[in-house]
Coordinates of C-alpha atoms and ligand atoms in Angstrom, one line a residue:
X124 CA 0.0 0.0 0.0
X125 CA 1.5 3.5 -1.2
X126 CA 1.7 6.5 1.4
X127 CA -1.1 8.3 0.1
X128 CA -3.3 5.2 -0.2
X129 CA -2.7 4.3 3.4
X130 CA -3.1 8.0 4.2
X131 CA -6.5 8.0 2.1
X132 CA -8.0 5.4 4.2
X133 CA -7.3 6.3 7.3
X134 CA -8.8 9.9 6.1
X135 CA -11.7 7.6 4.9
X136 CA -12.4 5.6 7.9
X137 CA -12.0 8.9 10.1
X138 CA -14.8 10.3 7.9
X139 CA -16.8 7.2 8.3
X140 CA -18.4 8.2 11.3
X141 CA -19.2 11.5 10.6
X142 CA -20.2 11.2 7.7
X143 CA -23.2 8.7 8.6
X144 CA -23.5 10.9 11.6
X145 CA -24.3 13.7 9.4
X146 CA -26.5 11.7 6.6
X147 CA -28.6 10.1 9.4
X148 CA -29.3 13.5 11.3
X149 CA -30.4 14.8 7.7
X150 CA -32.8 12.2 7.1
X151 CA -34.3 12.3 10.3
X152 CA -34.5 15.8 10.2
X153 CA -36.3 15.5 6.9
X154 CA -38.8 12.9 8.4
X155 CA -39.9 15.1 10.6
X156 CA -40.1 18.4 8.6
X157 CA -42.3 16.1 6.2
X158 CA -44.7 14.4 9.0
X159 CA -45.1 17.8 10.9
X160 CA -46.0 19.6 7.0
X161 CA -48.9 17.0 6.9
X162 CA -49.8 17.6 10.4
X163 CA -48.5 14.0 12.1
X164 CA -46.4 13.0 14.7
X165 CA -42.2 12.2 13.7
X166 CA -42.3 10.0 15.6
X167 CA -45.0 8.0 14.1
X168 CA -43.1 7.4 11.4
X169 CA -40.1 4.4 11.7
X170 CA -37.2 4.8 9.7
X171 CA -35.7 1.6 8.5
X172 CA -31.9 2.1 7.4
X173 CA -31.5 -0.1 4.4
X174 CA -28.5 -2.3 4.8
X175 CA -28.6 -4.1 1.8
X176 CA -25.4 -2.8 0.1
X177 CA -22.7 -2.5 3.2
X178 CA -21.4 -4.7 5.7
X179 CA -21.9 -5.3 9.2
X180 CA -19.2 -2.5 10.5
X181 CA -21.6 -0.1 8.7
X182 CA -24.3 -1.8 10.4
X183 CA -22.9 -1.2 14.0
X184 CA -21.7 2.1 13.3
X185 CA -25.4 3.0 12.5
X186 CA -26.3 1.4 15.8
X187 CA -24.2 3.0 17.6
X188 CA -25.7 6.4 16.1
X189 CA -29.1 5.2 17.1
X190 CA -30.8 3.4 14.4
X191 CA -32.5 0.1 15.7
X192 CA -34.1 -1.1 12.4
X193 CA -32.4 -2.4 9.5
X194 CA -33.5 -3.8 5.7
X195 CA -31.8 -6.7 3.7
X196 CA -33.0 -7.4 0.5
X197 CA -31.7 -11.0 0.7
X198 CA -31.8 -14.1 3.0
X199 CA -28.5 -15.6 2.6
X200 CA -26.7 -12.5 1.4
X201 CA -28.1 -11.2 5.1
X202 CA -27.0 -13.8 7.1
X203 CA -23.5 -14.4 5.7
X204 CA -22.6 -10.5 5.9
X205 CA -24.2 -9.7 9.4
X206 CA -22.8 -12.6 11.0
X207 CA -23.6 -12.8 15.1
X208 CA -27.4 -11.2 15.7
X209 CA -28.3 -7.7 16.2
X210 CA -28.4 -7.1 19.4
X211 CA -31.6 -7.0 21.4
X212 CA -33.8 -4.2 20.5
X213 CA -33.0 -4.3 17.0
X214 CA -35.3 -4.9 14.4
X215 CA -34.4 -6.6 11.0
X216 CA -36.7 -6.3 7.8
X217 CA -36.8 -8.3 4.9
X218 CA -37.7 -6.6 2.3
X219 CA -36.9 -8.2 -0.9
X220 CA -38.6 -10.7 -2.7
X221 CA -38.9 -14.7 -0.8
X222 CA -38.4 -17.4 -2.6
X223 CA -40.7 -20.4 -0.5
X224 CA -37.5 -22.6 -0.1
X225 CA -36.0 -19.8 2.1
X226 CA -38.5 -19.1 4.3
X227 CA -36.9 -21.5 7.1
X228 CA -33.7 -19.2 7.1
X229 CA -35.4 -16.3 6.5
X230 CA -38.4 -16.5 9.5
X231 CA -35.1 -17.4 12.0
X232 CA -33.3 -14.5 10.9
X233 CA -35.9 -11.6 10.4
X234 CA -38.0 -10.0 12.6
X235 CA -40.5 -8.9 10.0
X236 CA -41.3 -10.4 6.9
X237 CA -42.4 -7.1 4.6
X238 CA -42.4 -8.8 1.3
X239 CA -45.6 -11.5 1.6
X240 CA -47.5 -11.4 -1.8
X241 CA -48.4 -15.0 -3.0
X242 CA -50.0 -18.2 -1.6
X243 CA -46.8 -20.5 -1.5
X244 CA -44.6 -17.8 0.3
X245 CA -47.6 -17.8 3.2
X246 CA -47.6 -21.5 3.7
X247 CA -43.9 -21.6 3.5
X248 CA -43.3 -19.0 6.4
X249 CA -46.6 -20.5 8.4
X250 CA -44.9 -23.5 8.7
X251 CA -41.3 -22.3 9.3
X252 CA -42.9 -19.9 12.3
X253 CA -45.3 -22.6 13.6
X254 CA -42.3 -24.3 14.0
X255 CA -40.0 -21.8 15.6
X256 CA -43.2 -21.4 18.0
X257 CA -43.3 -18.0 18.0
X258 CA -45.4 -15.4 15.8
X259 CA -43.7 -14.1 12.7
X260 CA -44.8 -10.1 11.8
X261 CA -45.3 -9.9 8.4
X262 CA -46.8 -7.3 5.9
X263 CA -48.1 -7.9 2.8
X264 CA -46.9 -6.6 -0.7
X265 CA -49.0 -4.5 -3.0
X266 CA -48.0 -4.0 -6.3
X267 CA -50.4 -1.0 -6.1
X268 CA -48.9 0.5 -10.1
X269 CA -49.4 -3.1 -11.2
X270 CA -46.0 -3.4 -13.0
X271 CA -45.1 -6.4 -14.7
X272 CA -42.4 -8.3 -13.1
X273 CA -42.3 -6.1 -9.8
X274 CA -42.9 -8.0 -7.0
X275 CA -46.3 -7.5 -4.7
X276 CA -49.0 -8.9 -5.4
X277 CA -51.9 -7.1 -7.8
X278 CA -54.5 -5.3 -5.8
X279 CA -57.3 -7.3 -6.8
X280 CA -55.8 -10.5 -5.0
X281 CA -54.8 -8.6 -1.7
X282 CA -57.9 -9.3 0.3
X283 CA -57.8 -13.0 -0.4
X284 CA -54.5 -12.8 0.8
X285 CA -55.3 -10.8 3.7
X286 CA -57.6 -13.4 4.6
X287 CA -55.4 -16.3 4.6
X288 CA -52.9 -14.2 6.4
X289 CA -56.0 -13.0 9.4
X290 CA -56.4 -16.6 10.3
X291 CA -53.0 -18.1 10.1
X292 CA -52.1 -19.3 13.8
X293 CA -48.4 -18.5 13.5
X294 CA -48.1 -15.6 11.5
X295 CA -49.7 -11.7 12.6
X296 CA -50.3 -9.0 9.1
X297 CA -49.6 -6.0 10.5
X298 CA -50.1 -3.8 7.2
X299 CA -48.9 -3.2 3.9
X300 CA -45.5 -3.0 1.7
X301 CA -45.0 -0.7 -1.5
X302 CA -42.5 0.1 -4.3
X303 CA -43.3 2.7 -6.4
X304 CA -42.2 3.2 -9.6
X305 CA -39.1 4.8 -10.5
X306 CA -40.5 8.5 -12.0
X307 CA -38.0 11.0 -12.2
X308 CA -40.0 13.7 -10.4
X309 CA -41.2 12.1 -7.2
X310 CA -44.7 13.7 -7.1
X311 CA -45.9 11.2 -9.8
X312 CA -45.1 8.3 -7.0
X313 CA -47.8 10.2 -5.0
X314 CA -51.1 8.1 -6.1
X315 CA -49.3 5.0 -5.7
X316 CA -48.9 5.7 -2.0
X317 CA -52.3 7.3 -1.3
X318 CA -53.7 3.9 -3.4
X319 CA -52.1 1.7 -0.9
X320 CA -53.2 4.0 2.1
X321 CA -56.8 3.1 0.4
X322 CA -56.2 -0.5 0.3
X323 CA -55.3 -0.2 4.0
X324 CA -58.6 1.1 4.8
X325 CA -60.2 -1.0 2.8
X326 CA -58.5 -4.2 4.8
X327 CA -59.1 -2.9 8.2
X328 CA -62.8 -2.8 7.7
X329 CA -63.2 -5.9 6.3
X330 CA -60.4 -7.7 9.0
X331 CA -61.2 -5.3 11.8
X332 CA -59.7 -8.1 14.3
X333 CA -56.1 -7.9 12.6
X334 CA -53.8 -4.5 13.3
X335 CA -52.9 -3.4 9.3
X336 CA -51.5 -0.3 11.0
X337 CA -48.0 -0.5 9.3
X338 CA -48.2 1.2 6.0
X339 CA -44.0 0.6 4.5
X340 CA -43.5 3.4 1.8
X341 CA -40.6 5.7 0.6
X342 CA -37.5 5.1 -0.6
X343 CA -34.3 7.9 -0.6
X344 CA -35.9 9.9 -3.8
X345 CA -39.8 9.8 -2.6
X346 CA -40.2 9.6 1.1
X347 CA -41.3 13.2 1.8
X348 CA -44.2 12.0 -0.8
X349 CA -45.1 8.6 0.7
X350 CA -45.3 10.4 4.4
X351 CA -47.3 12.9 3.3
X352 CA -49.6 10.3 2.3
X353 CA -49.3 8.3 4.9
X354 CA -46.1 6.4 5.3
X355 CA -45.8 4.6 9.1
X356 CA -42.3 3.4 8.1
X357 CA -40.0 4.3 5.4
X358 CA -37.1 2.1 3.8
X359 CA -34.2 4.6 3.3
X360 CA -30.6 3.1 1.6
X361 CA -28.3 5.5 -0.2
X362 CA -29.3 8.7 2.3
X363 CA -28.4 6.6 4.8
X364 CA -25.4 4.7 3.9
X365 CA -24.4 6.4 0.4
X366 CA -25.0 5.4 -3.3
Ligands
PLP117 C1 -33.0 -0.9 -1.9 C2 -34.4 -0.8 -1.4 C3 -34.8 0.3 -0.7 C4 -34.0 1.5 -0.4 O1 -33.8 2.3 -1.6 P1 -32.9 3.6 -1.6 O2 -33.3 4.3 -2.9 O3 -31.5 3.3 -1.5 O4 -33.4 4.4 -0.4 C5 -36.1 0.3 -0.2 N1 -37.0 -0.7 -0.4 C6 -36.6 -1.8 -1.1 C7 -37.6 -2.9 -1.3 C8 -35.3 -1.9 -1.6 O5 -35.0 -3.0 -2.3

């Protein structure tokens, strides 16, 4: 290693710190500017750093700063990176799409299931938490702009699902998951959130005895949007962690 890469990274990891110091304060500082503009509470409104594309010193350097719940897009990818388990307190999300045969893995390591949008996915996880003996969170996935090949499922078949989900023993819906679209100007995403917010409300009156109070939408570009609309949690990578 030359001098000036050597002094590079220690000027890097110095920065590290701070850095994520500085992006985190940002973002929660725009969380709450955006849920006091629509007249709700910051602190009803959970921000999940998305961990998906750092490793698990970036993890505990986020913990140490105060974050306590964390996104993986990825079963295996998740538990080979993080390694020993978060410690208690801390909340880890799955947010990317679950293939059945991983649901074993994937109910022991995760907290909360977000990504639940087809039949084979809910039996899967039933099993694997009936199993562990202990109820699994989950939400389930509306692909609310109805793009083909984007994971959720389509509107139309969310209250069937909902209703599988209401009366499974070993696993407890506790709202609904969104992507929006990529749009270039943020605004456009703004129907897609206020359609899932009416989905949710459609749900809790017709399953009044489950809690569909989580509504997961809002990435780094749109989040403003999504809690403006509604958002009770929003999934926040590269303002968190970089691009
Ligand atoms: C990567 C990812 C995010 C975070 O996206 P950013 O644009 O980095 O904030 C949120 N939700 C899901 C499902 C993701 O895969």
């Amino acid at each position: 290693m030359s001098v000036a890469d050597f002094t590079r990274s220690i000027e890097a990891a110095a920065d590290q710190p701070t850095a994520l110091r500085s992006r985190i304060t940002d973002v929660l500082t725009r969380i709450a500017d955006a849920s006091r503009a629509a007249g709700r509470r910051p602190e009803d409104v959970t921000l999940v750093a998305v961990s998906k594309t750092v490793d698990r010193r970036a993890v505990d350097a986020a913990l140490a700063l105060g974050i306590r719940h964390f996104g993986e897009n990825r079963v295996q990818d998740a538990s080979r990176k993080l390694g020993d388990p978060l410690p208690a307190g801390a909340c880890l999300h799955l947010i990317g799409q679950l293939q059945s045969n991983k649901a074993k893995p994937a109910a022991a390591l995760f907290d909360i299931i977000e990504s639940v949008d087809r039949p084979s996915v809910i039996d899967a996880l039933e099993k694997a938490a009936e199993r562990n003996g202990q109820p699994l969170p989950v939400l389930l996935q509306v692909n609310v702009a109805r793009e083909p090949q984007k994971a959720g499922c389509d509107p139309d078949q969310a209250a069937s699902l909902m209703a599988r989900l209401a009366q499974s023993p070993s696993l407890t819906p506790q709202g609904l998951m969104t992507m929006a679209p990529l749009v270039a100007d943020p605004e456009d995403a703004r129907p897609i959130f206020a359609g899932l917010r009416t989905i949710q409300h459609k749900l809790q009156r017709q399953f009044p005895a489950a809690d569909l109070h989580t509504l997961s939408m809002g990435m780094t570009n749109d989040f403003h949007i999504a809690i403006e609309e509604g958002a009770t949690s929003v999934r926040i990578g590269r303002a968190i962690f970089g691009p």
